[in-house]
Short mmCIF file of C-alpha atoms in Angstrom, two decimals:
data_model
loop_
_atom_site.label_atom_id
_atom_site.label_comp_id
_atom_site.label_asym_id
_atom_site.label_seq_id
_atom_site.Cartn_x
_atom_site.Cartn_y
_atom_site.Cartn_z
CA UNK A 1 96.29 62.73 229.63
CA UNK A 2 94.52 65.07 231.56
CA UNK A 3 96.74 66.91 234.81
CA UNK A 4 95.02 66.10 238.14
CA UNK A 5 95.14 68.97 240.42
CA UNK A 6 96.78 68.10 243.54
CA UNK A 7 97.64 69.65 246.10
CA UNK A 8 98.78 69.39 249.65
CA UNK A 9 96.56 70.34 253.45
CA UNK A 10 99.45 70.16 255.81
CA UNK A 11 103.55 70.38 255.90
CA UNK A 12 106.28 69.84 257.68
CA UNK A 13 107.45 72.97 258.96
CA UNK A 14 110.09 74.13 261.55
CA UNK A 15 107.56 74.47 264.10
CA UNK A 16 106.13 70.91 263.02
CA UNK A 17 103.19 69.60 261.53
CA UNK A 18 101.24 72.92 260.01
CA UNK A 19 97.31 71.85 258.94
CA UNK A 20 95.09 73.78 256.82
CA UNK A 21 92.35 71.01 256.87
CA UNK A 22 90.06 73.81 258.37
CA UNK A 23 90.09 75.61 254.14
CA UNK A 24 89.32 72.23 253.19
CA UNK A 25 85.77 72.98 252.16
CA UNK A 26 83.58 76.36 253.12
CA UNK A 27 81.70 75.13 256.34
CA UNK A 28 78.87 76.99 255.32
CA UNK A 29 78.67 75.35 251.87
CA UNK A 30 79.75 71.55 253.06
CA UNK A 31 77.25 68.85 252.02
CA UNK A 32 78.95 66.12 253.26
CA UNK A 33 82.47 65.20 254.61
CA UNK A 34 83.29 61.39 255.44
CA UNK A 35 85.78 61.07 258.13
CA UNK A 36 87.90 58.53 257.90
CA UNK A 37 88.98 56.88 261.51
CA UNK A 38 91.60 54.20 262.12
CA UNK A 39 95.37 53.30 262.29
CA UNK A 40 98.08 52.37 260.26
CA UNK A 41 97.28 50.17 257.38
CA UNK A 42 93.58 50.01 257.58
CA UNK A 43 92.71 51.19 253.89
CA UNK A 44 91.79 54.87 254.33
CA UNK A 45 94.19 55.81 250.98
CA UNK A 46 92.94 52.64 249.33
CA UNK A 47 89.07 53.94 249.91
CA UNK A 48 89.47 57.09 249.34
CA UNK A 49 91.33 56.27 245.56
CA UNK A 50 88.52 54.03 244.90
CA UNK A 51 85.95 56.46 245.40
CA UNK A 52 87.49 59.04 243.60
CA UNK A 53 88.48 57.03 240.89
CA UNK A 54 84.61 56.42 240.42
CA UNK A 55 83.18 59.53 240.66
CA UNK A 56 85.98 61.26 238.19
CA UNK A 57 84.14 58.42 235.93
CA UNK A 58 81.44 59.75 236.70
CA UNK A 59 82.01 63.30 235.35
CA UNK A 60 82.92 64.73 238.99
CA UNK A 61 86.13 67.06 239.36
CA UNK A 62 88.19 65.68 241.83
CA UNK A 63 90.95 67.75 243.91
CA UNK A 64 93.64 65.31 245.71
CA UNK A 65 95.03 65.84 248.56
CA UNK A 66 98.61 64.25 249.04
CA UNK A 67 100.12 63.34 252.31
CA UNK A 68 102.77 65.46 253.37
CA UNK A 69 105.24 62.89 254.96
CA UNK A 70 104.23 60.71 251.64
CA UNK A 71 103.19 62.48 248.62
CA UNK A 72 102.19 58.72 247.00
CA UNK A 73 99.46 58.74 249.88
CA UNK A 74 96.22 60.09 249.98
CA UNK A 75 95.21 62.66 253.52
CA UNK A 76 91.97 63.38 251.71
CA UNK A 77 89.64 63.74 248.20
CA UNK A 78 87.67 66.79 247.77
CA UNK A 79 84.85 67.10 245.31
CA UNK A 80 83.93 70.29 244.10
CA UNK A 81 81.06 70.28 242.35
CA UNK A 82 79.26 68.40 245.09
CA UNK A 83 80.69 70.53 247.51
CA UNK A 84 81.79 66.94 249.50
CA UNK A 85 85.19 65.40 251.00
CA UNK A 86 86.42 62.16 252.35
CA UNK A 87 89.31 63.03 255.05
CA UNK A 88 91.66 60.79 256.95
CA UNK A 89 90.83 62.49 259.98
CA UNK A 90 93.62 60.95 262.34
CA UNK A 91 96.64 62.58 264.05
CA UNK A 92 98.22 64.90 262.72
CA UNK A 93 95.13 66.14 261.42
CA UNK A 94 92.14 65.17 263.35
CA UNK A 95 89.03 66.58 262.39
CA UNK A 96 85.66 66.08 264.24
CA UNK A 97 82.26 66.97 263.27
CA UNK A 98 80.84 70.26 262.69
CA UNK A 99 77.20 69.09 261.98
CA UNK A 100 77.65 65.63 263.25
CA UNK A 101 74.87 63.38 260.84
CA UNK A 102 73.74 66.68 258.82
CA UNK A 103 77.15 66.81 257.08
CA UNK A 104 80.03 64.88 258.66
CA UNK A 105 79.46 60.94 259.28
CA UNK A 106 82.21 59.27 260.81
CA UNK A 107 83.63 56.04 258.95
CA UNK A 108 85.58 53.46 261.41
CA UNK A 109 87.99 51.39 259.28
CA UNK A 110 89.20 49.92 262.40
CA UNK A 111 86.36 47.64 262.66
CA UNK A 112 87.89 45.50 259.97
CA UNK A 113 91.07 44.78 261.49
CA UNK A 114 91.40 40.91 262.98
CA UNK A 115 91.98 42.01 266.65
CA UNK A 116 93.22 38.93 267.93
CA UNK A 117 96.19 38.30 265.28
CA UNK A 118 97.30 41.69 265.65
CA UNK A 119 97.87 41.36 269.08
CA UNK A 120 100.11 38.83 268.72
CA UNK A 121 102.22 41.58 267.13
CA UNK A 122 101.65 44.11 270.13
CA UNK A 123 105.52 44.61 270.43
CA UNK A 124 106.53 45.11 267.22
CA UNK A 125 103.49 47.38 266.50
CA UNK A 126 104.68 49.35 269.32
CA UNK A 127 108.84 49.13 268.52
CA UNK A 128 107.77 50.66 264.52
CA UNK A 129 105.57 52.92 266.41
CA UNK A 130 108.49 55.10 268.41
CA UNK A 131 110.79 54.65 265.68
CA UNK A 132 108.77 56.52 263.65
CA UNK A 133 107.82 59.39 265.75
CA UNK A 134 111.53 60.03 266.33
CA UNK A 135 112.63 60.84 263.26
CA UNK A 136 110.11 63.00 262.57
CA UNK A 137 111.71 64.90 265.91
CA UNK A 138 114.63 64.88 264.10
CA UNK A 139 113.63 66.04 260.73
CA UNK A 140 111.72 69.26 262.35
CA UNK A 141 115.23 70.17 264.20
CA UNK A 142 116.62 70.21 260.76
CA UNK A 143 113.94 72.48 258.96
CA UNK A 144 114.40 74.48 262.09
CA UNK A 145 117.92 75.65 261.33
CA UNK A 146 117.69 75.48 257.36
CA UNK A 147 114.54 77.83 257.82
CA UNK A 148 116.95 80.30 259.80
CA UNK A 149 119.59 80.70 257.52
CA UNK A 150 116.72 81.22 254.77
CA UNK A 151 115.37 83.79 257.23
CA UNK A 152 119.50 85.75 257.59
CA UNK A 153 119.68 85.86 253.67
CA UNK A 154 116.37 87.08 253.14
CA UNK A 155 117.01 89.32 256.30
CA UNK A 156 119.92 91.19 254.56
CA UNK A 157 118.07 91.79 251.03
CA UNK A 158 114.72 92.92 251.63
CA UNK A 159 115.50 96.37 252.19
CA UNK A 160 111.91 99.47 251.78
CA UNK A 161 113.36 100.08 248.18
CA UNK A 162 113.38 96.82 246.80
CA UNK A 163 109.69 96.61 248.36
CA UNK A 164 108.88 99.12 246.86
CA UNK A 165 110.13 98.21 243.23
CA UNK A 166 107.79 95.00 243.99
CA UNK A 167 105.06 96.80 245.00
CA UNK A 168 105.00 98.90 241.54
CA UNK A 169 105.98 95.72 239.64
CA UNK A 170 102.48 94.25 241.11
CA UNK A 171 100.25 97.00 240.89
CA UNK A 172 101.32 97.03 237.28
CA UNK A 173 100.46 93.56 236.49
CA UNK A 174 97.23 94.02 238.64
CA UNK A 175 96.30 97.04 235.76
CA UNK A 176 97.04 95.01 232.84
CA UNK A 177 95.29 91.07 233.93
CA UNK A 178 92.99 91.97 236.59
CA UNK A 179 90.35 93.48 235.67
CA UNK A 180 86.97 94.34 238.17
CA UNK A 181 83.94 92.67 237.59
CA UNK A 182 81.90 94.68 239.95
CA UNK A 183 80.93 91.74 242.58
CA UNK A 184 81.69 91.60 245.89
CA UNK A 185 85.04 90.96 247.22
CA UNK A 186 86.49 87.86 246.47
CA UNK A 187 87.55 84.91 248.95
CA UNK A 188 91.13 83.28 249.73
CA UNK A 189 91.65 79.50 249.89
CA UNK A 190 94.73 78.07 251.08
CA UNK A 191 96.61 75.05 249.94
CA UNK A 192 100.28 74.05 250.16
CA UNK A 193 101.50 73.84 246.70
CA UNK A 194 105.01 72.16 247.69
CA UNK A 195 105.80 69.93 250.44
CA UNK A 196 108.97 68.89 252.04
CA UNK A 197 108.71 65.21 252.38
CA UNK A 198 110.39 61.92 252.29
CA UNK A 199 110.93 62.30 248.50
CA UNK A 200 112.68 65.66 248.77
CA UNK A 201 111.64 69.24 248.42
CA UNK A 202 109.01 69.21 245.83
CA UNK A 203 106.41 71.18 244.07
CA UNK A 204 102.74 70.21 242.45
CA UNK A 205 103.47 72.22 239.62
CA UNK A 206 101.73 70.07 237.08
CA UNK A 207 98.51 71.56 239.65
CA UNK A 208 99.36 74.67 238.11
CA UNK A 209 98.64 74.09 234.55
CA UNK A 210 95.85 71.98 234.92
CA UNK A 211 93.95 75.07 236.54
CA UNK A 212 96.01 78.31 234.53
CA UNK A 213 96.83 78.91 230.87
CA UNK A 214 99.06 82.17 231.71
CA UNK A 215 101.92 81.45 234.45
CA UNK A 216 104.22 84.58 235.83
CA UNK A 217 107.42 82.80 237.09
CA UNK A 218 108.79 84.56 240.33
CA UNK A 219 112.57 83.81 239.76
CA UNK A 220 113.33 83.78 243.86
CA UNK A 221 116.48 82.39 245.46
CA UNK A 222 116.32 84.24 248.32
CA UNK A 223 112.04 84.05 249.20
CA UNK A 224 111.63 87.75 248.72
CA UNK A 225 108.70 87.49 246.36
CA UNK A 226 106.40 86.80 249.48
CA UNK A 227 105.04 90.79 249.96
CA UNK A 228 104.31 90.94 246.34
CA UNK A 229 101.90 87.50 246.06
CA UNK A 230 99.84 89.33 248.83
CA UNK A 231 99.56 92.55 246.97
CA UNK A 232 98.44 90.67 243.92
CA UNK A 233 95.86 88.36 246.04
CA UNK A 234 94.53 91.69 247.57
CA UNK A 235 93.98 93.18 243.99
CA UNK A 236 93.02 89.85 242.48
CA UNK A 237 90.18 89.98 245.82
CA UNK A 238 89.33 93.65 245.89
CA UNK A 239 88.34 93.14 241.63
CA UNK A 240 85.81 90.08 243.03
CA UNK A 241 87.81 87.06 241.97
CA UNK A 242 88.49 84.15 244.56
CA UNK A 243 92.35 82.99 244.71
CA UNK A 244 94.46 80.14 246.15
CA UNK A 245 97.24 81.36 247.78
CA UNK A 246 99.85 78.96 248.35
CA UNK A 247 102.06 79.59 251.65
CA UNK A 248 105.47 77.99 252.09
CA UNK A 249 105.92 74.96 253.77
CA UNK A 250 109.17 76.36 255.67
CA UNK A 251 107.22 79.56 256.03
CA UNK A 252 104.02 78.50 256.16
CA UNK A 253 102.90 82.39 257.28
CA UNK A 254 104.32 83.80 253.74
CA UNK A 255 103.23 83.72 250.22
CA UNK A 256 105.03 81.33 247.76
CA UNK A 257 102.61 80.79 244.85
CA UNK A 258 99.21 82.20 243.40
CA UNK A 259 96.72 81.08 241.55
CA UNK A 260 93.38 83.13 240.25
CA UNK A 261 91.44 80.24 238.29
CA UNK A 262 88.78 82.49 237.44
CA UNK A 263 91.53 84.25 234.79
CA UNK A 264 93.29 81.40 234.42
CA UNK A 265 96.62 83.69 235.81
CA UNK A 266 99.11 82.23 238.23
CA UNK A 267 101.90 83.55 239.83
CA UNK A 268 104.52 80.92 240.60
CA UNK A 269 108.08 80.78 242.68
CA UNK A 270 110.83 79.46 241.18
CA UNK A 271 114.22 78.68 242.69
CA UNK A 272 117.75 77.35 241.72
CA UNK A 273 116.86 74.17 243.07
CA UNK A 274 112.80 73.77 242.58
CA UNK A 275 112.67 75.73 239.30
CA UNK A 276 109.08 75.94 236.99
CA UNK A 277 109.33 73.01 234.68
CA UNK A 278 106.66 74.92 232.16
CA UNK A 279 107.04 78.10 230.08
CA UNK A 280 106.07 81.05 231.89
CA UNK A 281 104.27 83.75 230.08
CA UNK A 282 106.43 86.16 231.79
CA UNK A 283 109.74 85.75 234.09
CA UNK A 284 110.41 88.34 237.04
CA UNK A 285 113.83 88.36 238.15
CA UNK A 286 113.66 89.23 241.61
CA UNK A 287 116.84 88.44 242.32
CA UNK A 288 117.47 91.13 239.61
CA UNK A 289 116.11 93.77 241.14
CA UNK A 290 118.08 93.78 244.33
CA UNK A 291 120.47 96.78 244.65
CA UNK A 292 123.72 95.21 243.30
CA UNK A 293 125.72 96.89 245.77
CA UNK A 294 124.09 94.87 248.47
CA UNK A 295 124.35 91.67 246.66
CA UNK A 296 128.16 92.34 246.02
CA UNK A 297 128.60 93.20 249.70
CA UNK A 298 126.71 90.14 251.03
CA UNK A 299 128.15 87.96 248.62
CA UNK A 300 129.88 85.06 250.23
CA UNK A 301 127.68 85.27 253.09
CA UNK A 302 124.85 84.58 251.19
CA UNK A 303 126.65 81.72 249.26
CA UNK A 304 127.78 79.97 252.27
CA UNK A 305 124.49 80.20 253.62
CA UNK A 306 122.62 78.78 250.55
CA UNK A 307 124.87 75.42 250.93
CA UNK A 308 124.44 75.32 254.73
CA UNK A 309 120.80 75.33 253.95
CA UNK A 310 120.75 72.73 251.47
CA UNK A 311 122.83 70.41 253.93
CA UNK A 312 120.14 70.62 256.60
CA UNK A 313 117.14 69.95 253.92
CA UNK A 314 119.09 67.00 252.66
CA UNK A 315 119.29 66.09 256.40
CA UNK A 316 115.53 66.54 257.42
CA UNK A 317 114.59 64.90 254.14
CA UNK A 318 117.05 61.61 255.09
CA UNK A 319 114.83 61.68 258.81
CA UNK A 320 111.59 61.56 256.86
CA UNK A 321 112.34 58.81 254.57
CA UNK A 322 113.67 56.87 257.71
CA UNK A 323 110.36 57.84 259.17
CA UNK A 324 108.57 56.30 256.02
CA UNK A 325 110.24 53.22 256.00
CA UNK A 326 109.54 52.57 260.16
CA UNK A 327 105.60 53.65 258.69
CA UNK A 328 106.07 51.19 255.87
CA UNK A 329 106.72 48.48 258.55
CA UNK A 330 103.93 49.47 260.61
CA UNK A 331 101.89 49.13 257.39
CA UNK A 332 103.24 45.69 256.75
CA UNK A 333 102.51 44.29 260.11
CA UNK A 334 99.23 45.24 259.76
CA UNK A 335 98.07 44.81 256.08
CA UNK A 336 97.73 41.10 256.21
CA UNK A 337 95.29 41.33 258.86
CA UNK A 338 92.59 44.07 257.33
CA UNK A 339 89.28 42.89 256.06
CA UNK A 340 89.84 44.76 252.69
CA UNK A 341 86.74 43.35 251.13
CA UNK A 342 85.08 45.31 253.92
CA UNK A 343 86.98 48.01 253.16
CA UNK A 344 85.81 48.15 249.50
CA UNK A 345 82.51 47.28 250.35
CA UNK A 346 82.29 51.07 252.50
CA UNK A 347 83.74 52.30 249.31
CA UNK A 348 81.25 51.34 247.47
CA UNK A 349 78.69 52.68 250.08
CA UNK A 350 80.32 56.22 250.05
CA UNK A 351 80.57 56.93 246.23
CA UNK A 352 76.74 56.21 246.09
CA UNK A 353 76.39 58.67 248.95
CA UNK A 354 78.53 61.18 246.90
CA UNK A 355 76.82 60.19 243.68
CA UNK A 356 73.40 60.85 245.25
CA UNK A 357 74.34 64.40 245.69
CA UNK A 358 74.79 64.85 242.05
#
């Protein structure tokens, strides 16, 4: 069965929801983006699987993007080749038109909800509502302090030589895969990779070897690989090949993964707890190369730490399920009263839109 590439536009970070809906498509290349408006339960993941399930029959490649509180939901489908999107453009990721009715067209799904029978149900609506909000309050407190402790180990063995071994390790690699084609620099994309959600901490890995044949696995426990994914995306860029660099969701301002499609290369972290399921071409040992005499000094701190961490995760991951299930509610109050034949009727409507294109 062919791997769907996946990936994610926003996270849940200590500082709260993070978006990258802006690297969705180039602005300059867009066609056409459909922008999905309306609340809970409406159909906008329903839609958007619909159309993309159609156009991948079609022929079209299709790049999913997962929810980040939800990784079973759709936030949006992009399409490639057509150089096209369909968005769920609601909080926490509104998006309005750049080009209103040249490229973006808004699409309101709310116009198919029964008005009066959900009124009926104004005070539950509004009870699942505030539950829901709260724990995702809750969950950021969490990622807050399990991204500091992350922060103190990483703090204590990044010292200028082990940069430095890094920097040598990646300039090598850079002489041996990347080689320069002579065009103009190339461009950086970004997409979250991983996700911390209501399932867990988890990675689209499976992403990874739909789009690379050769996989370098970053063997990280303490996120010090970040320095040397930039120097490779800078070489990678500087030789004229576009990359997708992946940032963390708990530092969404660092490197955590790589991939250069072009060469079919990728560069990916792997941790005790969120390790590389495939079989790299080549393992780095970062861990390794840390001066042992630091290691041994920082020893228990860094061990303590580590299961502090994972206690706080655990925690922030127990507020976002608790957020899905008050969302799953919502959904469930309003399901029953959505016109889904509408729905699928502006389903239809779209993929011949898209399919127009081709």
């Amino acid at each position: 069965m062919e791997q769907k590439v996946t990936f994610f536009l926003g996270a849940n970070t200590p500082s709260g929801f993070y978006s990258l809906y802006d690297q969705m498509l180039d602005p300059a290349e867009a066609r056409r983006v459909f922008l999905l408006k309306g609340g809970a339960g409406c159909g906008k993941a329903s839609l958007m699987k619909r159309v993309a399930a159609s156009l991948e029959e079609a022929g079209q490649s299709v790049e999913y993007i997962r929810c980040s509180g939800d990784p079973d939901s759709l936030d949006a489908v992009i399409f490639p080749q057509l150089k096209a999107a369909i968005v769920d453009a609601t909080a926490p990721h509104v998006q309005e038109p750049r080009l209103p009715g040249v490229v973006e067209s808004y699409v309101d799904l709310g116009r198919f909800y029964d008005h009066p029978a959900l009124a009926e149900k104004r005070d539950e609506i509004e009870k699942a509502t505030l539950g829901y909000k709260s724990h995702y309050t809750r969950a950021y407190r969490c990622l807050t302090a399990a991204a500091q402790l992350l922060e103190d180990n990483r703090a204590l063995l990044l010292t200028p030589q082990l940069e430095a071994k890094m920097a040598k390790r990646a300039r090598g690699i850079l002489s041996r895969e990347v080689k320069k084609t002579g065009r103009q620099s190339g461009r950086a994309t970004q997409r979250f990779l991983g996700a911390v959600s209501c399932q867990g901490h988890s990675c689209r890995f499976e992403t990874v070897d739909a789009l690379c044949r050769k996989v370098y696995e970053l063997s990280d426990t303490y996120g010090l690989g970040a320095g040397m994914l930039t120097t490779l995306a800078a070489g990678a860029m500087a030789a004229g090949y576009d990359v997708i660099l992946c940032p963390s969701p708990l530092f969404p301002d660092r490197a955590e993964h790589l991939l250069i499609p072009e060469l079919s290369l990728a560069f990916v972290t792997s941790t005790p707890t969120l390790t590389y399921p495939g079989r790299p071409y080549r393992r780095i040992r970062l861990d390794a190369m840390v001066e042992g005499e630091v290691m041994r000094q920082f020893k228990s701190r860094l061990k303590f730490a580590r299961k502090v961490h994972a206690v706080l995760l655990a925690e922030a991951v127990d507020a976002l399920a608790q957020a899905k299930a008050e969302h799953d509610v919502l959904e469930g109050l309003y399901n029953p009263h959505v016109d889904f034949d509408g729905v699928y009727q502006e389903a239809q409507a779209i993929t011949e839109a898209l399919l127009s294109l081709a």
